[in-house]
Tab-separated table of C-alpha atoms and ligand atoms in Angstrom:
chain	number	residue	atom	x	y	z
A	1	MET	CA	120.332	96.765	132.801
A	2	THR	CA	123.356	96.375	135.331
A	3	ASN	CA	125.966	97.306	133.013
A	4	ASN	CA	126.911	98.961	130.073
A	5	SER	CA	130.399	99.258	129.988
A	6	THR	CA	132.079	98.138	127.172
A	7	SER	CA	134.865	96.731	128.727
A	8	GLU	CA	132.778	93.276	129.862
A	9	LYS	CA	131.424	90.474	128.175
A	10	ARG	CA	127.635	91.788	127.357
A	11	GLY	CA	125.238	88.829	128.138
A	12	ASN	CA	122.100	88.786	126.386
A	13	PHE	CA	118.642	88.937	127.144
A	14	THR	CA	117.213	85.522	126.902
A	15	GLY	CA	114.395	86.440	124.448
A	16	LYS	CA	111.668	88.825	123.188
A	17	LEU	CA	109.846	88.923	126.728
A	18	GLY	CA	113.177	89.064	128.412
A	19	PHE	CA	114.119	92.308	126.394
A	20	VAL	CA	110.437	93.819	126.837
A	21	LEU	CA	110.325	93.395	130.377
A	22	ALA	CA	113.750	94.957	130.986
A	23	ALA	CA	113.176	97.551	128.354
A	24	ALA	CA	109.382	98.487	130.285
A	25	GLY	CA	110.943	98.037	133.782
A	26	SER	CA	113.224	100.994	132.841
A	27	ALA	CA	110.468	102.872	131.069
A	28	VAL	CA	107.668	102.844	133.322
A	29	GLY	CA	108.303	105.051	136.246
A	30	LEU	CA	107.468	108.796	137.647
A	31	GLY	CA	107.202	109.483	134.378
A	32	ASN	CA	104.027	107.923	133.949
A	33	ILE	CA	102.888	108.058	137.039
A	34	TRP	CA	103.898	111.391	138.531
A	35	ARG	CA	104.856	113.378	135.034
A	36	PHE	CA	102.517	112.336	132.361
A	37	PRO	CA	98.850	113.484	134.604
A	38	TYR	CA	100.052	116.930	135.890
A	39	LEU	CA	101.402	117.081	132.043
A	40	ALA	CA	97.673	116.401	131.091
A	41	ALA	CA	96.565	118.520	133.474
A	42	GLU	CA	98.268	121.673	132.615
A	43	TYR	CA	98.671	121.062	128.778
A	44	GLY	CA	94.548	120.872	128.298
A	45	GLY	CA	93.589	117.580	129.226
A	46	GLY	CA	92.389	115.808	125.535
A	47	ILE	CA	94.359	117.960	123.061
A	48	PHE	CA	97.342	116.609	125.020
A	49	LEU	CA	96.394	113.262	125.109
A	50	LEU	CA	95.894	113.265	121.437
A	51	VAL	CA	99.151	115.191	120.186
A	52	TYR	CA	101.061	112.713	122.768
A	53	LEU	CA	99.298	109.439	121.042
A	54	ILE	CA	99.874	110.843	117.705
A	55	LEU	CA	103.545	111.483	118.720
A	56	ALA	CA	104.212	108.010	120.256
A	57	VAL	CA	103.065	105.933	117.381
A	58	THR	CA	104.942	108.054	114.925
A	59	LEU	CA	107.841	109.422	116.253
A	60	GLY	CA	108.499	107.068	119.508
A	61	PHE	CA	107.920	104.525	117.722
A	62	ALA	CA	110.445	105.595	114.936
A	63	LEU	CA	113.216	106.976	117.928
A	64	MET	CA	112.785	103.712	119.878
A	65	SER	CA	113.437	101.353	117.220
A	66	ALA	CA	116.257	103.394	115.887
A	67	GLU	CA	118.104	103.566	119.216
A	68	ILE	CA	117.519	100.117	119.669
A	69	LEU	CA	119.152	98.639	116.452
A	70	ILE	CA	121.927	101.157	116.423
A	71	GLY	CA	122.339	99.365	120.227
A	72	ARG	CA	121.849	96.168	118.255
A	73	LYS	CA	123.992	96.443	115.212
A	74	THR	CA	126.765	97.912	117.490
A	75	GLY	CA	127.104	96.219	120.284
A	76	LEU	CA	128.152	99.386	122.323
A	77	SER	CA	126.333	101.941	124.201
A	78	ALA	CA	125.307	105.202	122.909
A	79	ILE	CA	129.117	107.018	122.920
A	80	GLY	CA	130.969	103.776	121.346
A	81	ALA	CA	127.884	103.206	119.172
A	82	PHE	CA	127.679	106.810	117.495
A	83	LYS	CA	131.751	106.651	117.505
A	84	LYS	CA	131.587	103.069	115.680
A	85	LEU	CA	129.139	104.542	112.903
A	86	ASP	CA	130.501	107.501	112.265
A	87	LYS	CA	133.397	109.536	113.764
A	88	ARG	CA	131.827	112.931	113.006
A	89	PHE	CA	128.673	112.137	115.049
A	90	SER	CA	130.291	110.817	118.260
A	91	PHE	CA	129.048	114.131	120.079
A	92	VAL	CA	125.431	112.748	120.051
A	93	GLY	CA	126.495	110.043	122.231
A	94	ILE	CA	128.243	112.572	124.466
A	95	LEU	CA	125.450	114.623	123.860
A	96	ALA	CA	122.474	112.122	125.270
A	97	SER	CA	125.067	110.741	128.220
A	98	ILE	CA	124.452	114.315	129.622
A	99	VAL	CA	120.697	113.743	129.923
A	100	PRO	CA	120.442	111.319	132.198
A	101	ALA	CA	123.112	112.750	134.625
A	102	ILE	CA	120.357	115.989	134.507
A	103	ILE	CA	117.440	113.843	135.112
A	104	LEU	CA	118.750	111.305	137.816
A	105	PRO	CA	119.104	114.318	140.611
A	106	TYR	CA	115.906	115.874	140.622
A	107	TYR	CA	114.438	112.413	139.934
A	108	CYS	CA	115.534	111.471	143.593
A	109	VAL	CA	113.753	114.991	144.697
A	110	ILE	CA	110.802	113.577	143.639
A	111	GLY	CA	111.408	109.938	144.500
A	112	GLY	CA	112.087	111.343	148.537
A	113	TRP	CA	108.490	112.725	147.776
A	114	VAL	CA	106.867	109.567	147.383
A	115	ALA	CA	109.168	107.920	150.416
A	116	LYS	CA	107.732	111.383	152.356
A	117	TYR	CA	104.061	109.947	151.804
A	118	ILE	CA	104.908	106.583	152.427
A	119	ALA	CA	106.085	107.517	156.060
A	120	VAL	CA	102.879	109.949	155.939
A	121	PHE	CA	100.752	107.144	155.654
A	122	ALA	CA	102.905	104.572	157.546
A	123	THR	CA	102.377	106.676	160.798
A	124	GLY	CA	98.589	107.480	160.258
A	125	LYS	CA	98.677	111.021	159.245
A	126	SER	CA	97.274	110.593	156.075
A	127	HIS	CA	94.127	112.782	157.135
A	128	ALA	CA	96.645	115.447	157.590
A	129	ALA	CA	98.191	114.986	154.573
A	130	ALA	CA	94.695	115.252	152.511
A	131	GLY	CA	94.715	118.842	153.807
A	132	ASP	CA	94.826	121.638	151.220
A	133	GLU	CA	98.601	123.109	152.616
A	134	TYR	CA	100.411	119.712	153.625
A	135	PHE	CA	102.021	119.485	150.604
A	136	GLY	CA	102.808	123.330	150.251
A	137	ASN	CA	103.921	122.896	153.552
A	138	PHE	CA	105.720	120.227	153.131
A	139	ILE	CA	108.417	121.424	150.293
A	140	SER	CA	108.616	124.852	151.431
A	141	GLY	CA	110.549	123.662	153.976
A	142	THR	CA	114.073	122.867	153.806
A	143	ALA	CA	114.845	119.628	156.411
A	144	GLN	CA	112.180	117.782	155.189
A	145	PRO	CA	112.847	117.827	151.160
A	146	ILE	CA	116.275	117.413	151.455
A	147	GLY	CA	116.402	114.608	153.900
A	148	TRP	CA	113.951	112.433	152.111
A	149	PHE	CA	115.803	113.222	148.399
A	150	LEU	CA	118.344	111.820	150.561
A	151	VAL	CA	117.173	109.095	151.636
A	152	PHE	CA	115.804	107.884	147.975
A	153	LEU	CA	119.482	109.075	146.892
A	154	GLY	CA	120.932	107.421	149.228
A	155	LEU	CA	119.031	103.670	148.597
A	156	THR	CA	119.663	104.256	145.077
A	157	ALA	CA	123.158	104.752	145.511
A	158	LEU	CA	123.273	101.637	147.597
A	159	VAL	CA	121.387	99.824	145.440
A	160	VAL	CA	123.913	100.586	142.215
A	161	LEU	CA	127.334	100.315	144.548
A	162	PHE	CA	126.575	96.669	146.156
A	163	GLY	CA	125.280	95.725	142.323
A	164	VAL	CA	122.063	94.051	143.765
A	165	GLU	CA	119.925	95.407	140.873
A	166	LYS	CA	119.164	92.006	140.270
A	167	GLY	CA	117.130	91.602	143.256
A	168	VAL	CA	115.251	94.772	143.084
A	169	GLU	CA	114.381	93.793	139.756
A	170	ARG	CA	113.060	90.666	140.558
A	171	VAL	CA	110.483	92.192	143.693
A	172	SER	CA	109.399	95.273	140.982
A	173	LYS	CA	108.080	92.441	138.535
A	174	VAL	CA	105.623	91.521	141.074
A	175	MET	CA	105.202	94.752	142.050
A	176	MET	CA	104.404	96.359	138.604
A	177	PRO	CA	101.343	94.223	137.568
A	178	LEU	CA	100.026	95.365	141.380
A	179	LEU	CA	100.704	99.061	140.794
A	180	VAL	CA	98.370	98.125	137.181
A	181	ILE	CA	95.332	96.761	139.300
A	182	MET	CA	95.840	99.330	142.220
A	183	ILE	CA	95.602	102.284	139.837
A	184	ILE	CA	92.787	101.122	137.728
A	185	GLY	CA	90.735	100.024	141.471
A	186	VAL	CA	91.518	103.704	142.787
A	187	THR	CA	90.804	104.933	139.135
A	188	VAL	CA	87.355	103.474	139.039
A	189	TYR	CA	86.589	104.215	143.098
A	190	ILE	CA	87.052	108.071	141.810
A	191	LEU	CA	84.931	107.917	138.976
A	192	CYS	CA	82.281	106.980	141.029
A	193	GLN	CA	83.032	110.579	143.078
A	194	PRO	CA	80.740	113.744	142.769
A	195	GLY	CA	82.719	116.461	139.973
A	196	ALA	CA	84.919	113.540	138.594
A	197	ILE	CA	83.049	113.539	135.480
A	198	GLU	CA	83.811	116.905	134.711
A	199	GLY	CA	87.910	115.726	134.924
A	200	VAL	CA	86.982	112.765	132.631
A	201	LYS	CA	85.498	114.732	129.824
A	202	TYR	CA	88.624	117.579	130.005
A	203	TYR	CA	90.911	114.536	129.675
A	204	LEU	CA	89.164	112.562	127.307
A	205	ILE	CA	87.734	115.086	124.517
A	206	PRO	CA	90.205	116.946	122.873
A	207	ASP	CA	89.363	120.919	123.299
A	208	PHE	CA	91.812	122.793	120.205
A	209	LYS	CA	91.350	126.327	121.968
A	210	HIS	CA	93.772	124.769	124.664
A	211	PHE	CA	96.373	123.947	121.050
A	212	LYS	CA	99.852	125.886	121.594
A	213	ALA	CA	103.095	125.045	120.446
A	214	THR	CA	103.960	124.361	124.188
A	215	THR	CA	101.617	121.674	123.994
A	216	ILE	CA	103.585	119.649	121.575
A	217	LEU	CA	107.126	120.305	123.286
A	218	ALA	CA	105.604	118.939	126.315
A	219	ALA	CA	104.060	115.894	124.637
A	220	MET	CA	107.223	115.286	122.987
A	221	GLY	CA	109.346	116.064	125.755
A	222	GLN	CA	107.035	113.905	127.908
A	223	LEU	CA	107.564	110.955	125.275
A	224	PHE	CA	110.848	111.325	125.607
A	225	TYR	CA	111.283	111.299	129.140
A	226	SER	CA	108.795	108.542	129.382
A	227	MET	CA	109.840	105.832	127.206
A	228	SER	CA	113.452	106.740	128.350
A	229	LEU	CA	114.484	107.975	124.521
A	230	ALA	CA	117.027	110.261	123.419
A	231	MET	CA	119.128	109.454	126.277
A	232	GLY	CA	121.298	106.446	125.072
A	233	ILE	CA	119.349	104.078	127.232
A	234	MET	CA	117.464	102.279	124.272
A	235	ILE	CA	120.513	101.993	122.556
A	236	THR	CA	122.451	100.067	125.766
A	237	TYR	CA	119.331	98.078	125.788
A	238	GLY	CA	119.611	97.297	122.183
A	239	SER	CA	123.059	96.034	122.804
A	240	TYR	CA	121.752	93.535	124.551
A	241	MET	CA	119.460	92.368	122.820
A	242	LYS	CA	119.715	88.424	120.384
A	243	LYS	CA	119.553	89.116	116.454
A	244	ASP	CA	116.767	86.897	116.655
A	245	VAL	CA	114.401	88.810	117.950
A	246	ASN	CA	111.810	90.555	116.795
A	247	VAL	CA	112.507	94.633	117.120
A	248	GLU	CA	109.501	95.713	115.580
A	249	SER	CA	107.325	94.087	117.769
A	250	SER	CA	109.187	94.294	120.737
A	251	VAL	CA	108.963	98.427	120.436
A	252	HIS	CA	105.120	98.152	120.125
A	253	ASN	CA	104.664	96.191	123.570
A	254	ILE	CA	107.001	98.417	125.271
A	255	GLU	CA	104.845	101.656	124.061
A	256	ILE	CA	101.633	99.893	124.999
A	257	PHE	CA	102.934	98.811	127.925
A	258	ASP	CA	104.291	102.284	129.125
A	259	THR	CA	101.317	104.749	127.530
A	260	GLY	CA	98.713	102.409	128.768
A	261	ILE	CA	99.933	102.964	132.244
A	262	ALA	CA	100.706	106.677	131.596
A	263	PHE	CA	96.805	107.043	130.241
A	264	LEU	CA	95.917	105.306	133.169
A	265	ALA	CA	97.275	107.382	135.519
A	266	GLY	CA	96.063	110.472	133.916
A	267	LEU	CA	92.480	109.065	134.219
A	268	MET	CA	92.721	108.247	137.717
A	269	ILE	CA	94.457	111.882	138.780
A	270	VAL	CA	92.723	114.002	136.279
A	271	PRO	CA	89.398	113.705	137.330
A	272	ALA	CA	90.616	113.715	141.046
A	273	VAL	CA	91.583	117.394	140.290
A	274	THR	CA	87.790	118.215	139.461
A	275	ALA	CA	86.492	115.815	142.214
A	276	SER	CA	88.750	117.575	144.893
A	277	GLY	CA	88.383	120.724	143.676
A	278	ALA	CA	92.116	121.381	142.879
A	279	ASP	CA	93.885	123.457	140.530
A	280	MET	CA	94.836	121.708	137.198
A	281	GLY	CA	98.081	123.832	137.295
A	282	LYS	CA	99.112	123.229	140.340
A	283	GLY	CA	102.266	121.199	138.404
A	284	PRO	CA	105.095	118.871	139.917
A	285	GLY	CA	102.942	118.737	143.143
A	286	LEU	CA	99.596	117.878	141.410
A	287	MET	CA	99.807	114.192	142.499
A	288	PHE	CA	100.498	114.672	146.080
A	289	ALA	CA	98.446	117.366	146.512
A	290	VAL	CA	94.682	115.398	145.134
A	291	LEU	CA	94.976	111.648	145.942
A	292	PRO	CA	95.669	112.191	149.462
A	293	LYS	CA	92.447	114.145	149.896
A	294	VAL	CA	91.013	110.965	147.859
A	295	PHE	CA	92.228	107.851	149.888
A	296	ASP	CA	91.244	110.184	152.917
A	297	GLY	CA	87.502	109.709	151.769
A	298	MET	CA	88.026	106.006	150.932
A	299	THR	CA	87.298	103.257	153.960
A	300	GLY	CA	90.187	101.272	154.505
A	301	GLY	CA	91.872	104.590	152.591
A	302	VAL	CA	94.847	104.767	155.130
A	303	VAL	CA	96.160	101.111	154.006
A	304	ILE	CA	95.282	101.202	150.492
A	305	GLY	CA	97.285	105.053	150.498
A	306	LEU	CA	100.175	103.460	152.108
A	307	VAL	CA	100.178	100.079	149.604
A	308	PHE	CA	100.022	102.470	146.501
A	309	PHE	CA	103.017	104.522	147.450
A	310	VAL	CA	104.923	101.676	147.834
A	311	LEU	CA	104.352	100.603	144.716
A	312	VAL	CA	104.774	104.071	143.206
A	313	PHE	CA	107.786	104.076	144.874
A	314	PHE	CA	109.140	100.564	143.152
A	315	ALA	CA	108.474	102.385	139.778
A	316	ALA	CA	110.449	104.990	140.980
A	317	ILE	CA	113.596	103.633	142.400
A	318	THR	CA	113.963	100.820	139.556
A	319	SER	CA	114.073	104.055	137.061
A	320	SER	CA	116.385	105.799	139.377
A	321	ILE	CA	118.656	102.556	139.814
A	322	SER	CA	118.830	102.313	136.100
A	323	LEU	CA	119.523	106.243	135.629
A	324	MET	CA	122.366	105.547	137.983
A	325	GLU	CA	124.152	102.967	136.837
A	326	THR	CA	124.194	104.641	133.303
A	327	VAL	CA	125.307	107.841	134.570
A	328	VAL	CA	128.104	105.458	136.353
A	329	SER	CA	129.168	103.640	134.021
A	330	ILE	CA	129.189	106.555	131.320
A	331	VAL	CA	131.666	108.292	134.531
A	332	LYS	CA	133.740	105.378	135.006
A	333	ASP	CA	134.800	104.723	131.326
A	334	LYS	CA	135.131	108.125	130.293
A	335	PHE	CA	137.628	109.153	133.323
A	336	LYS	CA	139.001	105.400	133.600
A	337	VAL	CA	137.669	105.377	137.422
A	338	SER	CA	136.906	102.062	139.675
A	339	ARG	CA	133.641	101.570	139.623
A	340	THR	CA	133.177	102.530	143.629
A	341	VAL	CA	134.690	105.931	142.786
A	342	SER	CA	132.416	106.540	140.166
A	343	CYS	CA	129.517	106.097	142.168
A	344	ILE	CA	130.976	108.813	144.690
A	345	LEU	CA	131.300	111.291	141.684
A	346	VAL	CA	127.897	110.427	141.038
A	347	PHE	CA	126.313	110.327	144.252
A	348	VAL	CA	128.116	114.075	144.910
A	349	LEU	CA	126.767	115.550	141.569
A	350	CYS	CA	123.231	114.338	142.702
A	351	LEU	CA	123.478	116.248	145.695
A	352	VAL	CA	125.116	119.613	143.944
A	353	LEU	CA	121.768	119.608	141.768
A	354	GLY	CA	119.318	117.503	143.913
A	355	ILE	CA	119.663	119.833	146.929
A	356	PRO	CA	118.980	123.285	144.908
A	357	SER	CA	116.084	121.075	143.184
A	358	ALA	CA	114.485	119.752	146.236
A	359	LEU	CA	114.403	123.743	147.526
A	360	SER	CA	113.013	124.923	144.778
A	361	ASN	CA	109.410	124.068	145.149
A	362	GLY	CA	108.730	126.744	148.194
A	363	GLY	CA	111.683	126.184	149.760
A	364	ILE	CA	114.584	128.949	150.226
A	365	LEU	CA	115.544	128.801	146.852
A	366	SER	CA	112.201	129.036	145.735
A	367	SER	CA	112.532	132.953	144.400
A	368	VAL	CA	116.267	131.866	142.352
A	369	LYS	CA	114.946	131.198	138.878
A	370	ILE	CA	116.685	130.761	135.663
A	371	ILE	CA	115.065	131.656	132.638
A	372	GLY	CA	111.616	132.201	134.688
A	373	LEU	CA	111.980	128.813	136.191
A	374	GLY	CA	112.777	127.445	139.638
A	375	PHE	CA	115.750	124.722	139.631
A	376	LEU	CA	113.807	121.601	139.614
A	377	ASP	CA	111.671	123.220	136.695
A	378	PHE	CA	114.834	124.308	135.385
A	379	PHE	CA	116.540	121.247	134.895
A	380	ASP	CA	113.204	119.450	133.701
A	381	PHE	CA	113.047	122.383	130.733
A	382	ILE	CA	116.816	121.747	129.816
A	383	SER	CA	116.708	118.249	129.791
A	384	ASN	CA	112.638	116.951	128.584
A	385	SER	CA	112.158	120.188	126.033
A	386	VAL	CA	116.164	121.139	124.661
A	387	LEU	CA	118.897	118.496	124.751
A	388	MET	CA	116.285	115.451	123.850
A	389	PRO	CA	114.761	117.052	121.061
A	390	ILE	CA	118.068	118.124	120.185
A	391	VAL	CA	119.704	114.324	120.717
A	392	ALA	CA	116.702	113.187	118.886
A	393	LEU	CA	117.064	115.545	115.825
A	394	ILE	CA	120.745	115.098	115.518
A	395	THR	CA	119.907	111.322	115.983
A	396	CYS	CA	116.913	111.557	113.003
A	397	LEU	CA	119.903	113.560	110.804
A	398	PHE	CA	122.596	111.068	111.151
A	399	ILE	CA	120.628	107.633	110.350
A	400	GLY	CA	118.055	109.578	107.838
A	401	TYR	CA	121.127	111.259	105.510
A	402	PHE	CA	124.148	109.933	106.596
A	403	LEU	CA	123.914	106.193	108.105
A	404	LYS	CA	121.177	105.958	105.749
A	405	PRO	CA	117.504	103.940	107.120
A	406	LYS	CA	117.806	100.881	105.040
A	407	THR	CA	121.058	100.303	106.964
A	408	LEU	CA	118.581	100.079	110.354
A	409	ILE	CA	116.038	98.433	107.802
A	410	GLU	CA	118.344	95.468	107.593
A	411	GLU	CA	119.081	95.052	110.979
A	412	ALA	CA	115.830	94.654	112.081
A	413	GLU	CA	114.573	92.251	108.975
A	414	LEU	CA	118.176	89.942	109.851
A	415	GLU	CA	117.137	86.150	110.700
A	416	GLY	CA	113.899	86.235	108.589
A	417	ASN	CA	111.695	88.930	111.141
A	418	LYS	CA	109.755	91.732	108.658
A	419	PHE	CA	110.168	95.478	109.414
A	420	LYS	CA	106.112	95.945	108.644
A	421	GLN	CA	106.352	99.515	109.366
A	422	LYS	CA	109.990	100.305	107.493
A	423	GLY	CA	108.089	102.962	104.533
A	424	LEU	CA	106.483	104.505	108.246
A	425	PHE	CA	109.564	104.426	110.012
A	426	THR	CA	111.892	105.797	106.890
A	427	VAL	CA	109.535	109.000	106.348
A	428	VAL	CA	109.641	110.083	110.124
A	429	ILE	CA	113.237	109.658	110.630
A	430	LYS	CA	114.067	111.554	107.154
A	431	TYR	CA	111.138	113.953	107.166
A	432	ILE	CA	108.454	114.004	109.521
A	433	ALA	CA	110.195	114.224	112.848
A	434	PRO	CA	113.392	116.693	111.898
A	435	ILE	CA	110.639	119.019	110.067
A	436	CYS	CA	108.737	118.746	113.782
A	437	ILE	CA	111.163	118.991	116.136
A	438	VAL	CA	113.174	121.853	114.664
A	439	LEU	CA	109.839	123.885	114.127
A	440	ILE	CA	108.618	123.158	117.709
A	441	LEU	CA	111.387	123.458	119.526
A	442	GLY	CA	112.253	126.754	117.779
A	443	PHE	CA	109.048	128.352	118.511
A	444	SER	CA	108.970	126.474	122.092
A	445	VAL	CA	112.443	127.949	122.895
A	446	LEU	CA	111.865	131.574	121.748
A	447	GLU	CA	108.513	131.502	123.696
A	448	ALA	CA	110.041	130.132	126.865
A	449	LEU	CA	112.563	133.216	126.590
A	450	GLY	CA	109.799	135.578	126.449
A	451	VAL	CA	110.815	136.477	122.757
A	452	ILE	CA	107.405	135.836	121.317
A	453	LYS	CA	104.169	134.840	122.310
A	454	VAL	CA	102.447	131.757	120.539
B	1	LIG	N1	111.380	106.627	131.814
B	1	LIG	C1	111.618	106.635	133.036
B	1	LIG	C2	110.301	107.280	133.841
B	1	LIG	O1	109.248	107.550	133.069
B	1	LIG	O2	110.181	107.560	134.621
B	1	LIG	C3	112.261	107.740	133.518
B	1	LIG	C4	113.984	106.942	133.271
B	1	LIG	C5	114.339	105.949	133.590
B	1	LIG	C6	114.917	107.581	132.285
B	1	LIG	C7	115.239	105.678	133.322
B	1	LIG	C8	115.760	106.584	131.784
B	1	LIG	C9	116.117	105.502	132.513
B	1	LIG	F1	117.137	105.091	132.169
């Protein structure tokens, strides 16, 4: 997606395939490969997977359909779209637009970690990277995490500044299928290793004793993050969609694609944890701690590891470009500045929020805590577990009780298309989503603040 400014003429995706590919390109990123597996490992494996899948086919389906339909109906991005539908709800568009601005800086920190591992494998230091202390030493430094963050942020900013997203997207269309093949190949190798089967059982068999309110919150936040929901993105994508394209089947395709890649990444990393004897609760560093060990034991592991991290890098940079593009457009429209000035402002914002995040995982700022969390985890928590559920909640209440689901169902059924699951859509938007989000958010925030123990 290159531009969501309302002042310029809106191009259209050529058809369903164009739409699905573009939306899936934004959806598939670090969320699938880096974030999903470490959450699955941390929140009980199978039970997390089960909760995630249930949420994906209910809440994820309803919310993604709703956002795309709002965008298509109004032809506008989030801020303009809510304003056009009901002035009293303009604030939802603004709230949704804050989310990408919080995610982008720390997304570039993690992208920097991926870039670092490309360099590690390219310079033949992969054996050292397989050591227990390697990742911890890397992120507890100062110059290294900041340097690699700047490399990733700089590349993203250059692409956005010079408007060459199309070229990157073209390359990434080739990279994505390669990434899937690579993940499958590495997974097969890992599953043949001693100890891996324990991880497979942990990942696939739900164990209800691991179930907590925060499991649902974590799964819900991950769903929003991974499918680029509750942050205005899908509204923008919908605004470029032609009226004759079937929204329901497009949503199913994007969901299957996005969830499929996340599922595979989990099936690769969680068994790698048990096979390598690592700790399930390692958090954001999990992928970087276990995969080098796996590659180290493989014949040709240096080259395979290098190719793997290059492919992950592409998935990450297409997502960070789409995140930055969104924030740049919002700043440009809101503050009436040129694109270049807007790029510079967003770059500075990323520095201000990204540098503390880069230093918060063992670096010099790791002792600074906000509600018990380091900077990176705090930004992650605030966006995924607080702001996005709130945006999703208000969006559902708005559609359910003000705009009415019927309005969006009519939009979905234009040009002879059918909306088969409109019953499910209505029930989720009006009842299930609001009730669940309020309960889960309430319990989890109280738990995070230490008020209750669930
Ligand atoms: N959905 C992406 C991921 O899973 O990595 C993150 C993301 C990318 C969110 C682009 C928003 C966006 F515009």
